[in-house]
PDB file of C-alpha atoms and ligand atoms in Angstrom:
ATOM      1  CA  UNK A   1      92.756  99.294 132.085  1.00 42.00           C
ATOM      2  CA  UNK A   2      90.483  98.617 129.081  1.00 44.00           C
ATOM      3  CA  UNK A   3      93.424  98.902 126.756  1.00 48.00           C
ATOM      4  CA  UNK A   4      95.456  96.319 128.616  1.00 49.00           C
ATOM      5  CA  UNK A   5      92.467  93.981 128.627  1.00 49.00           C
ATOM      6  CA  UNK A   6      92.092  94.275 124.880  1.00 48.00           C
ATOM      7  CA  UNK A   7      95.779  93.732 124.485  1.00 48.00           C
ATOM      8  CA  UNK A   8      95.510  90.577 126.532  1.00 49.00           C
ATOM      9  CA  UNK A   9      92.632  89.219 124.456  1.00 45.00           C
ATOM     10  CA  UNK A  10      94.466  89.997 121.238  1.00 42.00           C
ATOM     11  CA  UNK A  11      97.570  88.358 122.619  1.00 43.00           C
ATOM     12  CA  UNK A  12      95.692  85.183 123.532  1.00 48.00           C
ATOM     13  CA  UNK A  13      94.260  85.044 120.030  1.00 40.00           C
ATOM     14  CA  UNK A  14      97.645  85.472 118.407  1.00 41.00           C
ATOM     15  CA  UNK A  15      99.236  82.934 120.674  1.00 45.00           C
ATOM     16  CA  UNK A  16      96.539  80.363 120.062  1.00 44.00           C
ATOM     17  CA  UNK A  17      97.002  80.436 116.284  1.00 39.00           C
ATOM     18  CA  UNK A  18      99.600  77.640 116.193  1.00 41.00           C
ATOM     19  CA  UNK A  19      97.220  75.418 118.122  1.00 42.00           C
ATOM     20  CA  UNK A  20      94.204  76.167 115.978  1.00 39.00           C
ATOM     21  CA  UNK A  21      96.171  75.378 112.861  1.00 38.00           C
ATOM     22  CA  UNK A  22      98.002  72.595 114.628  1.00 39.00           C
ATOM     23  CA  UNK A  23      94.686  70.801 114.903  1.00 38.00           C
ATOM     24  CA  UNK A  24      94.285  70.746 111.124  1.00 38.00           C
ATOM     25  CA  UNK A  25      97.756  69.545 110.302  1.00 41.00           C
ATOM     26  CA  UNK A  26      97.616  65.933 109.211  1.00 43.00           C
ATOM     27  CA  UNK A  27      99.277  63.616 111.640  1.00 49.00           C
ATOM     28  CA  UNK A  28     102.456  62.228 110.119  1.00 48.00           C
ATOM     29  CA  UNK A  29     102.199  59.169 112.286  1.00 49.00           C
ATOM     30  CA  UNK A  30      98.893  58.230 110.615  1.00 52.00           C
ATOM     31  CA  UNK A  31     100.506  57.755 107.234  1.00 54.00           C
ATOM     32  CA  UNK A  32     101.826  54.211 106.772  1.00 58.00           C
ATOM     33  CA  UNK A  33     105.311  55.278 105.719  1.00 76.00           C
ATOM     34  CA  UNK A  34     105.934  57.528 108.723  1.00 87.00           C
ATOM     35  CA  UNK A  35     109.300  57.000 110.382  1.00 92.00           C
ATOM     36  CA  UNK A  36     110.308  58.735 113.584  1.00 95.00           C
ATOM     37  CA  UNK A  37     113.770  59.799 112.489  1.00 96.00           C
ATOM     38  CA  UNK A  38     114.474  63.112 114.200  1.00 97.00           C
ATOM     39  CA  UNK A  39     114.406  63.879 117.901  1.00 98.00           C
ATOM     40  CA  UNK A  40     115.320  66.966 119.891  1.00 98.00           C
ATOM     41  CA  UNK A  41     116.714  66.330 123.366  1.00 98.00           C
ATOM     42  CA  UNK A  42     116.536  69.283 125.713  1.00 98.00           C
ATOM     43  CA  UNK A  43     118.689  69.322 128.852  1.00 98.00           C
ATOM     44  CA  UNK A  44     116.826  71.692 131.172  1.00 97.00           C
ATOM     45  CA  UNK A  45     118.480  74.916 132.422  1.00 97.00           C
ATOM     46  CA  UNK A  46     122.211  75.614 131.925  1.00 97.00           C
ATOM     47  CA  UNK A  47     124.724  78.437 132.126  1.00 97.00           C
ATOM     48  CA  UNK A  48     123.634  81.170 134.529  1.00 95.00           C
ATOM     49  CA  UNK A  49     120.494  79.180 135.355  1.00 96.00           C
ATOM     50  CA  UNK A  50     121.423  76.242 137.614  1.00 97.00           C
ATOM     51  CA  UNK A  51     117.822  75.026 137.994  1.00 96.00           C
ATOM     52  CA  UNK A  52     117.001  73.305 141.266  1.00 96.00           C
ATOM     53  CA  UNK A  53     119.815  73.012 143.777  1.00 97.00           C
ATOM     54  CA  UNK A  54     120.445  69.842 145.758  1.00 97.00           C
ATOM     55  CA  UNK A  55     122.767  69.818 148.739  1.00 97.00           C
ATOM     56  CA  UNK A  56     125.698  68.774 146.536  1.00 97.00           C
ATOM     57  CA  UNK A  57     124.416  69.015 142.989  1.00 98.00           C
ATOM     58  CA  UNK A  58     122.915  71.393 140.464  1.00 98.00           C
ATOM     59  CA  UNK A  59     119.994  70.379 138.311  1.00 98.00           C
ATOM     60  CA  UNK A  60     121.576  71.701 135.110  1.00 98.00           C
ATOM     61  CA  UNK A  61     124.545  69.284 135.445  1.00 98.00           C
ATOM     62  CA  UNK A  62     122.448  66.195 136.090  1.00 98.00           C
ATOM     63  CA  UNK A  63     120.054  67.084 133.267  1.00 98.00           C
ATOM     64  CA  UNK A  64     122.927  67.538 130.821  1.00 98.00           C
ATOM     65  CA  UNK A  65     124.723  64.306 131.761  1.00 98.00           C
ATOM     66  CA  UNK A  66     121.541  62.225 131.445  1.00 98.00           C
ATOM     67  CA  UNK A  67     120.497  63.950 128.208  1.00 98.00           C
ATOM     68  CA  UNK A  68     123.869  63.311 126.560  1.00 98.00           C
ATOM     69  CA  UNK A  69     123.659  59.643 127.578  1.00 98.00           C
ATOM     70  CA  UNK A  70     120.145  59.331 126.103  1.00 98.00           C
ATOM     71  CA  UNK A  71     121.500  60.773 122.848  1.00 98.00           C
ATOM     72  CA  UNK A  72     124.450  58.378 122.908  1.00 98.00           C
ATOM     73  CA  UNK A  73     122.189  55.332 123.374  1.00 98.00           C
ATOM     74  CA  UNK A  74     119.885  56.475 120.572  1.00 98.00           C
ATOM     75  CA  UNK A  75     122.814  56.978 118.197  1.00 98.00           C
ATOM     76  CA  UNK A  76     124.244  53.567 119.071  1.00 98.00           C
ATOM     77  CA  UNK A  77     120.998  51.620 118.828  1.00 98.00           C
ATOM     78  CA  UNK A  78     118.714  53.535 116.468  1.00 98.00           C
ATOM     79  CA  UNK A  79     121.037  54.585 113.650  1.00 97.00           C
ATOM     80  CA  UNK A  80     118.164  55.955 111.539  1.00 97.00           C
ATOM     81  CA  UNK A  81     117.343  58.560 114.192  1.00 98.00           C
ATOM     82  CA  UNK A  82     119.029  61.947 114.101  1.00 98.00           C
ATOM     83  CA  UNK A  83     119.625  63.443 117.552  1.00 98.00           C
ATOM     84  CA  UNK A  84     119.623  67.218 117.985  1.00 98.00           C
ATOM     85  CA  UNK A  85     120.487  68.795 121.331  1.00 98.00           C
ATOM     86  CA  UNK A  86     119.223  72.191 122.450  1.00 98.00           C
ATOM     87  CA  UNK A  87     122.488  72.332 124.406  1.00 98.00           C
ATOM     88  CA  UNK A  88     125.386  69.908 124.701  1.00 98.00           C
ATOM     89  CA  UNK A  89     127.400  72.025 127.130  1.00 98.00           C
ATOM     90  CA  UNK A  90     126.852  74.452 130.000  1.00 98.00           C
ATOM     91  CA  UNK A  91     125.117  77.070 127.879  1.00 97.00           C
ATOM     92  CA  UNK A  92     121.806  78.885 128.379  1.00 94.00           C
ATOM     93  CA  UNK A  93     119.333  78.558 125.510  1.00 95.00           C
ATOM     94  CA  UNK A  94     116.189  80.516 126.368  1.00 92.00           C
ATOM     95  CA  UNK A  95     112.872  78.784 126.962  1.00 90.00           C
ATOM     96  CA  UNK A  96     111.693  80.166 123.661  1.00 88.00           C
ATOM     97  CA  UNK A  97     114.717  78.960 121.688  1.00 94.00           C
ATOM     98  CA  UNK A  98     114.472  75.352 122.876  1.00 95.00           C
ATOM     99  CA  UNK A  99     111.178  74.413 121.176  1.00 92.00           C
ATOM    100  CA  UNK A 100     112.111  76.658 118.267  1.00 93.00           C
ATOM    101  CA  UNK A 101     115.117  74.425 117.602  1.00 96.00           C
ATOM    102  CA  UNK A 102     112.698  71.494 117.365  1.00 95.00           C
ATOM    103  CA  UNK A 103     110.288  73.371 115.100  1.00 92.00           C
ATOM    104  CA  UNK A 104     112.992  74.702 112.791  1.00 95.00           C
ATOM    105  CA  UNK A 105     114.460  71.227 112.399  1.00 96.00           C
ATOM    106  CA  UNK A 106     111.005  69.698 111.850  1.00 94.00           C
ATOM    107  CA  UNK A 107     111.723  67.176 114.590  1.00 96.00           C
ATOM    108  CA  UNK A 108     109.278  64.338 115.265  1.00 96.00           C
ATOM    109  CA  UNK A 109     109.701  64.340 119.025  1.00 97.00           C
ATOM    110  CA  UNK A 110     110.793  66.773 121.746  1.00 97.00           C
ATOM    111  CA  UNK A 111     112.019  65.470 125.105  1.00 98.00           C
ATOM    112  CA  UNK A 112     112.953  67.915 127.869  1.00 98.00           C
ATOM    113  CA  UNK A 113     114.874  66.471 130.814  1.00 98.00           C
ATOM    114  CA  UNK A 114     114.750  68.007 134.313  1.00 98.00           C
ATOM    115  CA  UNK A 115     115.234  67.207 137.984  1.00 98.00           C
ATOM    116  CA  UNK A 116     112.744  68.109 140.658  1.00 97.00           C
ATOM    117  CA  UNK A 117     112.786  69.765 144.076  1.00 96.00           C
ATOM    118  CA  UNK A 118     110.279  70.188 146.904  1.00 95.00           C
ATOM    119  CA  UNK A 119     110.142  71.864 150.279  1.00 94.00           C
ATOM    120  CA  UNK A 120     109.178  68.496 151.733  1.00 96.00           C
ATOM    121  CA  UNK A 121     112.523  66.679 151.782  1.00 96.00           C
ATOM    122  CA  UNK A 122     110.890  63.273 151.899  1.00 97.00           C
ATOM    123  CA  UNK A 123     109.224  63.753 148.478  1.00 97.00           C
ATOM    124  CA  UNK A 124     110.810  61.501 145.868  1.00 97.00           C
ATOM    125  CA  UNK A 125     110.087  59.742 142.605  1.00 98.00           C
ATOM    126  CA  UNK A 126     109.836  60.426 138.900  1.00 98.00           C
ATOM    127  CA  UNK A 127     107.106  62.167 136.951  1.00 97.00           C
ATOM    128  CA  UNK A 128     106.618  62.894 133.283  1.00 98.00           C
ATOM    129  CA  UNK A 129     104.591  65.856 132.090  1.00 96.00           C
ATOM    130  CA  UNK A 130     102.677  66.497 128.924  1.00 94.00           C
ATOM    131  CA  UNK A 131     101.266  69.870 127.946  1.00 88.00           C
ATOM    132  CA  UNK A 132      97.921  70.412 129.621  1.00 81.00           C
ATOM    133  CA  UNK A 133      96.139  72.158 132.443  1.00 75.00           C
ATOM    134  CA  UNK A 134      94.513  69.240 134.283  1.00 77.00           C
ATOM    135  CA  UNK A 135      95.151  69.503 138.046  1.00 77.00           C
ATOM    136  CA  UNK A 136      96.583  72.943 137.358  1.00 75.00           C
ATOM    137  CA  UNK A 137      96.473  74.013 141.016  1.00 77.00           C
ATOM    138  CA  UNK A 138      98.245  70.933 142.305  1.00 78.00           C
ATOM    139  CA  UNK A 139     101.095  71.262 139.818  1.00 79.00           C
ATOM    140  CA  UNK A 140     101.329  75.055 139.741  1.00 83.00           C
ATOM    141  CA  UNK A 141     104.377  75.270 142.013  1.00 84.00           C
ATOM    142  CA  UNK A 142     106.591  73.142 139.810  1.00 85.00           C
ATOM    143  CA  UNK A 143     105.252  74.741 136.615  1.00 85.00           C
ATOM    144  CA  UNK A 144     105.928  78.208 138.018  1.00 86.00           C
ATOM    145  CA  UNK A 145     109.446  77.225 139.045  1.00 86.00           C
ATOM    146  CA  UNK A 146     110.350  75.793 135.638  1.00 85.00           C
ATOM    147  CA  UNK A 147     108.780  78.672 133.706  1.00 86.00           C
ATOM    148  CA  UNK A 148     110.379  81.336 135.910  1.00 85.00           C
ATOM    149  CA  UNK A 149     113.663  80.797 134.100  1.00 84.00           C
ATOM    150  CA  UNK A 150     112.244  83.367 131.706  1.00 86.00           C
ATOM    151  CA  UNK A 151     112.846  86.045 134.334  1.00 85.00           C
ATOM    152  CA  UNK A 152     116.605  85.455 134.036  1.00 86.00           C
ATOM    153  CA  UNK A 153     116.559  86.207 130.336  1.00 85.00           C
ATOM    154  CA  UNK A 154     117.317  89.638 128.901  1.00 83.00           C
ATOM    155  CA  UNK A 155     114.291  91.461 127.474  1.00 80.00           C
ATOM    156  CA  UNK A 156     111.903  88.794 128.631  1.00 79.00           C
ATOM    157  CA  UNK A 157     109.012  91.288 128.700  1.00 77.00           C
ATOM    158  CA  UNK A 158     109.267  91.827 124.948  1.00 77.00           C
ATOM    159  CA  UNK A 159     110.168  88.278 124.032  1.00 79.00           C
ATOM    160  CA  UNK A 160     107.293  86.683 125.902  1.00 78.00           C
ATOM    161  CA  UNK A 161     104.746  89.401 125.149  1.00 74.00           C
ATOM    162  CA  UNK A 162     103.549  89.995 128.673  1.00 74.00           C
ATOM    163  CA  UNK A 163     103.498  86.369 129.796  1.00 79.00           C
ATOM    164  CA  UNK A 164     104.135  86.344 133.543  1.00 82.00           C
ATOM    165  CA  UNK A 165     105.188  82.876 134.740  1.00 83.00           C
ATOM    166  CA  UNK A 166     104.079  83.676 138.282  1.00 83.00           C
ATOM    167  CA  UNK A 167     100.544  84.753 137.440  1.00 81.00           C
ATOM    168  CA  UNK A 168      97.933  81.989 137.064  1.00 77.00           C
ATOM    169  CA  UNK A 169      96.041  84.280 134.648  1.00 73.00           C
ATOM    170  CA  UNK A 170      98.869  84.087 132.152  1.00 75.00           C
ATOM    171  CA  UNK A 171      98.155  80.413 131.733  1.00 74.00           C
ATOM    172  CA  UNK A 172      94.643  80.896 130.362  1.00 66.00           C
ATOM    173  CA  UNK A 173      96.105  80.868 126.865  1.00 63.00           C
ATOM    174  CA  UNK A 174      97.787  77.512 127.263  1.00 62.00           C
ATOM    175  CA  UNK A 175      94.687  75.449 126.622  1.00 54.00           C
ATOM    176  CA  UNK A 176      94.764  74.457 123.009  1.00 57.00           C
ATOM    177  CA  UNK A 177      96.934  71.710 121.631  1.00 58.00           C
ATOM    178  CA  UNK A 178      96.486  69.375 118.719  1.00 72.00           C
ATOM    179  CA  UNK A 179      94.754  66.205 119.863  1.00 78.00           C
ATOM    180  CA  UNK A 180      97.060  63.795 118.066  1.00 82.00           C
ATOM    181  CA  UNK A 181     100.154  65.427 119.451  1.00 88.00           C
ATOM    182  CA  UNK A 182      98.624  65.307 122.900  1.00 89.00           C
ATOM    183  CA  UNK A 183      97.783  61.598 122.600  1.00 91.00           C
ATOM    184  CA  UNK A 184     101.221  60.721 121.257  1.00 93.00           C
ATOM    185  CA  UNK A 185     102.832  62.740 124.046  1.00 95.00           C
ATOM    186  CA  UNK A 186     100.858  60.740 126.601  1.00 96.00           C
ATOM    187  CA  UNK A 187     101.917  57.474 124.917  1.00 96.00           C
ATOM    188  CA  UNK A 188     105.580  58.406 125.240  1.00 97.00           C
ATOM    189  CA  UNK A 189     105.129  59.692 128.797  1.00 98.00           C
ATOM    190  CA  UNK A 190     103.506  56.353 129.745  1.00 98.00           C
ATOM    191  CA  UNK A 191     106.474  54.468 128.290  1.00 98.00           C
ATOM    192  CA  UNK A 192     108.923  56.662 130.246  1.00 98.00           C
ATOM    193  CA  UNK A 193     107.193  56.181 133.599  1.00 98.00           C
ATOM    194  CA  UNK A 194     106.756  52.422 133.009  1.00 98.00           C
ATOM    195  CA  UNK A 195     110.457  52.081 132.240  1.00 98.00           C
ATOM    196  CA  UNK A 196     111.440  54.060 135.359  1.00 98.00           C
ATOM    197  CA  UNK A 197     109.182  51.952 137.556  1.00 98.00           C
ATOM    198  CA  UNK A 198     109.519  48.454 136.107  1.00 98.00           C
ATOM    199  CA  UNK A 199     113.082  48.450 134.820  1.00 97.00           C
ATOM    200  CA  UNK A 200     114.934  50.858 137.113  1.00 98.00           C
ATOM    201  CA  UNK A 201     112.813  50.318 140.230  1.00 98.00           C
ATOM    202  CA  UNK A 202     112.100  54.004 140.819  1.00 98.00           C
ATOM    203  CA  UNK A 203     108.957  55.262 142.449  1.00 98.00           C
ATOM    204  CA  UNK A 204     106.758  56.622 139.660  1.00 98.00           C
ATOM    205  CA  UNK A 205     104.541  59.555 140.559  1.00 98.00           C
ATOM    206  CA  UNK A 206     102.868  59.094 137.200  1.00 97.00           C
ATOM    207  CA  UNK A 207     102.101  60.941 134.002  1.00 97.00           C
ATOM    208  CA  UNK A 208     100.880  64.466 134.664  1.00 95.00           C
ATOM    209  CA  UNK A 209      99.818  67.578 132.828  1.00 92.00           C
ATOM    210  CA  UNK A 210     101.358  71.010 133.195  1.00 87.00           C
ATOM    211  CA  UNK A 211     101.475  74.215 131.156  1.00 84.00           C
ATOM    212  CA  UNK A 212     105.242  74.291 130.810  1.00 87.00           C
ATOM    213  CA  UNK A 213     106.362  76.970 128.416  1.00 85.00           C
ATOM    214  CA  UNK A 214     108.846  74.616 126.813  1.00 86.00           C
ATOM    215  CA  UNK A 215     106.046  72.142 125.955  1.00 87.00           C
ATOM    216  CA  UNK A 216     103.710  74.753 124.633  1.00 80.00           C
ATOM    217  CA  UNK A 217     105.246  75.766 121.323  1.00 76.00           C
ATOM    218  CA  UNK A 218     106.784  72.613 119.844  1.00 78.00           C
ATOM    219  CA  UNK A 219     104.633  71.434 116.943  1.00 85.00           C
ATOM    220  CA  UNK A 220     105.302  67.758 117.632  1.00 91.00           C
ATOM    221  CA  UNK A 221     104.658  65.350 120.521  1.00 93.00           C
ATOM    222  CA  UNK A 222     106.595  66.596 123.541  1.00 95.00           C
ATOM    223  CA  UNK A 223     107.225  65.528 127.116  1.00 97.00           C
ATOM    224  CA  UNK A 224     109.055  66.948 130.111  1.00 97.00           C
ATOM    225  CA  UNK A 225     110.706  64.316 132.315  1.00 98.00           C
ATOM    226  CA  UNK A 226     111.476  64.944 135.986  1.00 98.00           C
ATOM    227  CA  UNK A 227     114.176  62.417 136.910  1.00 98.00           C
ATOM    228  CA  UNK A 228     113.737  62.717 140.659  1.00 98.00           C
ATOM    229  CA  UNK A 229     114.035  65.105 143.593  1.00 98.00           C
ATOM    230  CA  UNK A 230     117.395  66.723 144.332  1.00 98.00           C
ATOM    231  CA  UNK A 231     115.857  67.879 147.621  1.00 98.00           C
ATOM    232  CA  UNK A 232     115.726  64.225 148.718  1.00 98.00           C
ATOM    233  CA  UNK A 233     119.238  63.159 149.747  1.00 97.00           C
ATOM    234  CA  UNK A 234     118.842  59.506 148.723  1.00 98.00           C
ATOM    235  CA  UNK A 235     117.469  60.394 145.331  1.00 98.00           C
ATOM    236  CA  UNK A 236     120.081  63.111 144.852  1.00 98.00           C
ATOM    237  CA  UNK A 237     122.821  60.578 145.581  1.00 98.00           C
ATOM    238  CA  UNK A 238     121.313  58.161 143.047  1.00 98.00           C
ATOM    239  CA  UNK A 239     121.086  60.830 140.344  1.00 98.00           C
ATOM    240  CA  UNK A 240     124.625  62.032 141.062  1.00 98.00           C
ATOM    241  CA  UNK A 241     126.052  58.519 140.611  1.00 98.00           C
ATOM    242  CA  UNK A 242     127.226  57.423 137.177  1.00 98.00           C
ATOM    243  CA  UNK A 243     125.162  54.241 137.464  1.00 98.00           C
ATOM    244  CA  UNK A 244     122.034  56.212 138.364  1.00 98.00           C
ATOM    245  CA  UNK A 245     122.491  58.462 135.346  1.00 98.00           C
ATOM    246  CA  UNK A 246     123.051  55.470 133.054  1.00 98.00           C
ATOM    247  CA  UNK A 247     119.969  53.667 134.380  1.00 98.00           C
ATOM    248  CA  UNK A 248     117.731  56.702 133.936  1.00 98.00           C
ATOM    249  CA  UNK A 249     119.128  57.501 130.485  1.00 98.00           C
ATOM    250  CA  UNK A 250     118.742  53.924 129.270  1.00 98.00           C
ATOM    251  CA  UNK A 251     115.147  53.896 130.539  1.00 98.00           C
ATOM    252  CA  UNK A 252     114.396  57.066 128.560  1.00 98.00           C
ATOM    253  CA  UNK A 253     116.158  55.614 125.519  1.00 98.00           C
ATOM    254  CA  UNK A 254     114.064  52.401 125.697  1.00 98.00           C
ATOM    255  CA  UNK A 255     110.854  54.373 126.035  1.00 98.00           C
ATOM    256  CA  UNK A 256     111.741  56.359 122.904  1.00 98.00           C
ATOM    257  CA  UNK A 257     112.566  53.104 121.090  1.00 98.00           C
ATOM    258  CA  UNK A 258     109.210  51.585 122.148  1.00 96.00           C
ATOM    259  CA  UNK A 259     107.349  54.754 121.197  1.00 97.00           C
ATOM    260  CA  UNK A 260     109.026  54.741 117.779  1.00 97.00           C
ATOM    261  CA  UNK A 261     108.069  51.112 117.254  1.00 95.00           C
ATOM    262  CA  UNK A 262     104.453  51.626 118.272  1.00 92.00           C
ATOM    263  CA  UNK A 263     103.971  54.753 116.198  1.00 91.00           C
ATOM    264  CA  UNK A 264     105.573  53.299 113.072  1.00 92.00           C
ATOM    265  CA  UNK A 265     103.348  50.217 113.306  1.00 84.00           C
ATOM    266  CA  UNK A 266     100.109  52.240 113.174  1.00 68.00           C
TER     267      UNK A 266
HETATM  268 ZN1  LIG B   1     114.037  72.090 135.691  1.00 88.68          ZN
END
């Protein structure tokens, strides 16, 4: 009992190291010459993990199609930005590998794209998450669902050092994040939700906080976008349509463009 407690404390300390140091890292965006030139786009789920299931669609397919379109628009319109995908096909990168791809490439931005689901079939709208634990209880269901992908991975017990996505206690260690990265994440998330609402006419459920594993380890501003609810038949139909995908992808592209502009001006 005592041993496992000590182990847990030690684990929290080890896991919080990137955040402690993250706080001391100078913010690239504060230097006048900073250019946002490298972005990692992460299509949620894939391969043996379908994500949320609509009545006719799988989350992993919608996420991938929209993500590839976002990358295409960035390449066409922002030629100085390098786009890196965590997956560009129906493969299954683990939750740990996704942010690691961003860290190893020293990316300036990490955008994870998902589609939502709820027991209440009338729920609809977009939401964009940044790393954080505000309103933890209200958002725990969706956080748990997204993080539970870990359970599909081989050797998850060793790879995630005892982190249990279903236990609220496991999330105690998620608290620390560098302030600048947090603020920049919120700036981008605001742009995304504004674009969805004002330009595509979607219902925005707002910018929220959640301790998503995939947002926890990237050492750069990061957001997780929920495009809409596959459990809502109207929204599912919209997201399944080519036009719907193009609208959502162009909104995300424009928000990244606006974020880049604002951060390079500072
Ligand atoms: Zn998802």
